mmCIF file of C-alpha atoms in Angstrom:
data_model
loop_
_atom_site.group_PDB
_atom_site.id
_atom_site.type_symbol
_atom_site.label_atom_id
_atom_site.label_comp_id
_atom_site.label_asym_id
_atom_site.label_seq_id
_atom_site.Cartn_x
_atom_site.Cartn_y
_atom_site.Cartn_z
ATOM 1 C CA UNK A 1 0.000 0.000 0.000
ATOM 2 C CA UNK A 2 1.732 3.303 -0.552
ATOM 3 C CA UNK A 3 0.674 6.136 2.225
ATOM 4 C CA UNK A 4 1.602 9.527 1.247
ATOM 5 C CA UNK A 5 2.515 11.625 4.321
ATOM 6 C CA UNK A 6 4.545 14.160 5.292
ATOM 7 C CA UNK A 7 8.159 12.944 7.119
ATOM 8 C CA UNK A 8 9.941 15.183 8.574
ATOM 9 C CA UNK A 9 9.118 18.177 6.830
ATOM 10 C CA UNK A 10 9.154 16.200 3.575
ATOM 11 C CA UNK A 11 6.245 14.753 1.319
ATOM 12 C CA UNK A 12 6.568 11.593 0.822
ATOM 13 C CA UNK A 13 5.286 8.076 -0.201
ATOM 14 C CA UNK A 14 5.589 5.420 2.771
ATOM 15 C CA UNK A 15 5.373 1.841 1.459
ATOM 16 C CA UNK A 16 3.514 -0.555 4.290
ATOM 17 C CA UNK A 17 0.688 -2.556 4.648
ATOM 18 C CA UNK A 18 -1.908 -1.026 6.622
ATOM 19 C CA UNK A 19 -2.256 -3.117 9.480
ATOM 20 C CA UNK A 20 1.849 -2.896 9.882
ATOM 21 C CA UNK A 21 3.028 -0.704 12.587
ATOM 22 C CA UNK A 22 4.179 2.963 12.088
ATOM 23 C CA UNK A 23 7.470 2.238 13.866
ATOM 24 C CA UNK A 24 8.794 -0.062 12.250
ATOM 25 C CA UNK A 25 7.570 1.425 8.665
ATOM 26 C CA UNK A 26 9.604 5.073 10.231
ATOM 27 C CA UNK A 27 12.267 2.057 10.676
ATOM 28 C CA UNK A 28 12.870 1.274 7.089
ATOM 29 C CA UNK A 29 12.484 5.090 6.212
ATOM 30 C CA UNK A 30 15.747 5.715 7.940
ATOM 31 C CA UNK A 31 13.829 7.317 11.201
ATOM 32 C CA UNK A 32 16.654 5.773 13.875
ATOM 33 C CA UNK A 33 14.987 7.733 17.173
ATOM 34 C CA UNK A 34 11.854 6.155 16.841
ATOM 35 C CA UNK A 35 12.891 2.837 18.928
ATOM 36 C CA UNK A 36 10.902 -0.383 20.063
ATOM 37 C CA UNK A 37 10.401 -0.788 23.504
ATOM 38 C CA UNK A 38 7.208 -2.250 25.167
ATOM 39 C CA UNK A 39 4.813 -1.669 22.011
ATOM 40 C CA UNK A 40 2.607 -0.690 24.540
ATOM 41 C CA UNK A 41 2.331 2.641 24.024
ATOM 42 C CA UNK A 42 3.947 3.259 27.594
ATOM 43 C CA UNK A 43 7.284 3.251 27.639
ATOM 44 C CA UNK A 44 8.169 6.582 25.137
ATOM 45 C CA UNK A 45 10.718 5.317 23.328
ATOM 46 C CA UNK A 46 9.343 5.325 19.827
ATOM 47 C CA UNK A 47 6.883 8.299 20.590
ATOM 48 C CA UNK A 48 6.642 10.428 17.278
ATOM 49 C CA UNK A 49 4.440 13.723 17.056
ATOM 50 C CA UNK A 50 1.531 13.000 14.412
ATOM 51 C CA UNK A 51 -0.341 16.246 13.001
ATOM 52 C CA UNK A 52 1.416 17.814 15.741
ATOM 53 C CA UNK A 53 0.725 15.435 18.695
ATOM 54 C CA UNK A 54 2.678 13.198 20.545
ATOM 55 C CA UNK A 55 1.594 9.483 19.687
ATOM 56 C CA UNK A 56 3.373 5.603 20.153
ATOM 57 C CA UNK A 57 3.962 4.739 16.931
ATOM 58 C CA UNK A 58 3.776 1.399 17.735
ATOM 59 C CA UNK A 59 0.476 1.636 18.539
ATOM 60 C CA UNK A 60 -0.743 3.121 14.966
ATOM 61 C CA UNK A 61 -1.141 1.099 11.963
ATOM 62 C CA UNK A 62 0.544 2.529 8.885
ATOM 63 C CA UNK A 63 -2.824 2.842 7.137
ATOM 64 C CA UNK A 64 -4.386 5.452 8.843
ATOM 65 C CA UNK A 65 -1.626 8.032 8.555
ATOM 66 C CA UNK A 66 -2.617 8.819 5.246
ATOM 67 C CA UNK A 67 -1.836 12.603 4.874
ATOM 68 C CA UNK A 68 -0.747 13.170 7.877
ATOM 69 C CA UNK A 69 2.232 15.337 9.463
ATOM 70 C CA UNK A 70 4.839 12.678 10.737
ATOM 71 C CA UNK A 71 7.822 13.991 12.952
ATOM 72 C CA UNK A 72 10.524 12.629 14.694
ATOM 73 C CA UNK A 73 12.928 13.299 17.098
ATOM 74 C CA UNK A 74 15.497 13.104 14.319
ATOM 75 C CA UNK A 75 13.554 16.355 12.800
ATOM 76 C CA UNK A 76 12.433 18.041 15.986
ATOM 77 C CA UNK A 77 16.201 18.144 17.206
ATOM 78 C CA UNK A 78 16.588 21.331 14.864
ATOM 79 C CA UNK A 79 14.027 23.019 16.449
ATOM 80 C CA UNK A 80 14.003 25.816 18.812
ATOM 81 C CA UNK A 81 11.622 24.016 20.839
ATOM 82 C CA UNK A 82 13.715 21.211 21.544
ATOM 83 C CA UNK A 83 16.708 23.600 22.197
ATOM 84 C CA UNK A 84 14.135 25.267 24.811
ATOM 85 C CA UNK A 85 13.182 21.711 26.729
ATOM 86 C CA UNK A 86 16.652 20.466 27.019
ATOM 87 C CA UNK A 87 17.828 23.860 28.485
ATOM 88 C CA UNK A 88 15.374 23.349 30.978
ATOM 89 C CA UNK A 89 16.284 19.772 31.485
ATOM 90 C CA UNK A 90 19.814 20.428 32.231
ATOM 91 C CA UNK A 91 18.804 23.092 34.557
ATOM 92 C CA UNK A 92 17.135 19.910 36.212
ATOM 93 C CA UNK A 93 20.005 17.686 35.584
ATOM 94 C CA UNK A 94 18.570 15.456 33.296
ATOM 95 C CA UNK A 95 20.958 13.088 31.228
ATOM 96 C CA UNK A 96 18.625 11.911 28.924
ATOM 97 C CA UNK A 97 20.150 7.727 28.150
ATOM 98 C CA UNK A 98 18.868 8.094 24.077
ATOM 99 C CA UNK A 99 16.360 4.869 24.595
ATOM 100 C CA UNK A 100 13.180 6.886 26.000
ATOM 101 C CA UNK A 101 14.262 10.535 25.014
ATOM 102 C CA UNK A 102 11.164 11.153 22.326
ATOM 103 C CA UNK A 103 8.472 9.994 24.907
ATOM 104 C CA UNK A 104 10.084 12.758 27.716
ATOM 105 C CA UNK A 105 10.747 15.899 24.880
ATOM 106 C CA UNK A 106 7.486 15.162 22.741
ATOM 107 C CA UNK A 107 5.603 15.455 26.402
ATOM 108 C CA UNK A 108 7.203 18.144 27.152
ATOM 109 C CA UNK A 109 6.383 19.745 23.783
ATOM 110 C CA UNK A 110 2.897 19.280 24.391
ATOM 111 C CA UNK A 111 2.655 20.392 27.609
ATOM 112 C CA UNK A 112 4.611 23.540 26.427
ATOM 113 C CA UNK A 113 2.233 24.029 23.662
ATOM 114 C CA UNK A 114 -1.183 23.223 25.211
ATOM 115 C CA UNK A 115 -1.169 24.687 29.030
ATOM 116 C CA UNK A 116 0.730 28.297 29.355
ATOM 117 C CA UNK A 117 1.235 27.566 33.015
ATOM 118 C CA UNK A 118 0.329 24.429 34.473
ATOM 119 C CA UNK A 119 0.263 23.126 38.081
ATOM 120 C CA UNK A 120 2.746 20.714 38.436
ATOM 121 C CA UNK A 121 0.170 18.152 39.543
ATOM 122 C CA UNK A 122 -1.150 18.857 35.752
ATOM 123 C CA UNK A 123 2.614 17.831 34.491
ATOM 124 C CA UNK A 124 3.086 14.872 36.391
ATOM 125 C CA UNK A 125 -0.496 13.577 35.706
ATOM 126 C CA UNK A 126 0.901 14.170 31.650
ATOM 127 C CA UNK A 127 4.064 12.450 32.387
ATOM 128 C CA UNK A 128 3.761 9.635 34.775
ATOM 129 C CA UNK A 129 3.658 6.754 32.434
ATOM 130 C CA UNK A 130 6.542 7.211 30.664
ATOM 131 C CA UNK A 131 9.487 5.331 31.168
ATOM 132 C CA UNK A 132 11.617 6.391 34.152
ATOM 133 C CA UNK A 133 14.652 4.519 32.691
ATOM 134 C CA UNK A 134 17.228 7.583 32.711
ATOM 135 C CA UNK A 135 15.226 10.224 35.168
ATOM 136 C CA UNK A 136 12.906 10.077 37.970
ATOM 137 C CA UNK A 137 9.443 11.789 37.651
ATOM 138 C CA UNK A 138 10.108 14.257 39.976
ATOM 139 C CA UNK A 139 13.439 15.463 38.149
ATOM 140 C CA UNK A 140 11.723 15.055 34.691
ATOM 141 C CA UNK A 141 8.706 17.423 36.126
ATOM 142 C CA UNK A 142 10.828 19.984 37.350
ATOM 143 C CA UNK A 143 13.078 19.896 34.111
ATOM 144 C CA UNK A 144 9.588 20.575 32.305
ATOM 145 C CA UNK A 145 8.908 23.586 34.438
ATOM 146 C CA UNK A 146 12.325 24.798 33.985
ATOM 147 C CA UNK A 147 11.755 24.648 29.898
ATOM 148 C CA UNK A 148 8.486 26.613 30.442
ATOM 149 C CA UNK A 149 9.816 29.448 32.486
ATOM 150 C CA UNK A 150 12.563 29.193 29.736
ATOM 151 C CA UNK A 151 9.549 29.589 26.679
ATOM 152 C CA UNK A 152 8.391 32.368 29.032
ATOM 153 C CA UNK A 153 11.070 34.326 29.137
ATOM 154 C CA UNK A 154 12.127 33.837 25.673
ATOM 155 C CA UNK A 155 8.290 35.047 24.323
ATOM 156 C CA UNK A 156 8.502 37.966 26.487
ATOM 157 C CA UNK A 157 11.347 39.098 24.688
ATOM 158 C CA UNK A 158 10.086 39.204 21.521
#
């Protein structure tokens, strides 16, 4: 079946079938961040964002991406979003190991994007599934709160 989609900021043609799993089609399209884990949908580690929310690829057949926005953290690590969310993880001292990194930024980019301020009860709720394989929650919650007061400051500049 060929899926046309948009990858990264390119239009393309993915070839799958449709009940085949949107990791590992990303997989054969040279996508090398999006990474099996539980394929659950728990764990993060091949989280993508799809039309501009975070979602387990594992979890989504190929088939029903059909003109969708597809982006990975291969893409999203030119952005100046992600430049924002790991300055406010190192503020918190996260080392991010590589395995579950798209699950924690992606979160964090929707968290960023969707609630201005949020409690931190509000972040943790968001983030307490994920896999707490490099960071604990309460680390990963404050680095989150960090990168907002980061995007704060940086859109009251401009």
């Amino acid at each position: 079946m060929k899926i046309p989609v948009t990858l990264n900021g390119t239009k393309t043609i993915l070839d799958a079938h449709a009940d085949e799993s949107l990791m590992k089609v990303l997989h054969k399209n040279s996508c090398p961040s999006v990474k099996s884990g539980c394929s659950s949908g728990f764990c993060g580690a091949c989280t993508i964002l799809l039309d501009d929310k975070p979602a387990a690829a594992c979890k989504i057949p190929a088939g029903i991406v059909r003109n969708s926005d597809i982006v990975t953290l291969d893409y999203f690590v030119k952005t100046e979003e992600y430049s924002t969310i790991m300055a406010g993880f190192q503020k918190a001292g996260i080392k991010l190991c590589g395995y579950c990194t798209a699950g924690k930024v992606f979160s964090a980019y929707q968290i960023l994007k969707a609630l201005k301020m949020p409690t931190r009860q509000e972040i943790t709720d968001y983030v307490k599934a994920l896999s707490p394989c490099c960071t604990d929650l309460e680390t990963l919650v404050n680095g989150i709160i960090y990168a907002i007061q980061i995007s704060n400051k940086l859109q009251a500049r401009s």
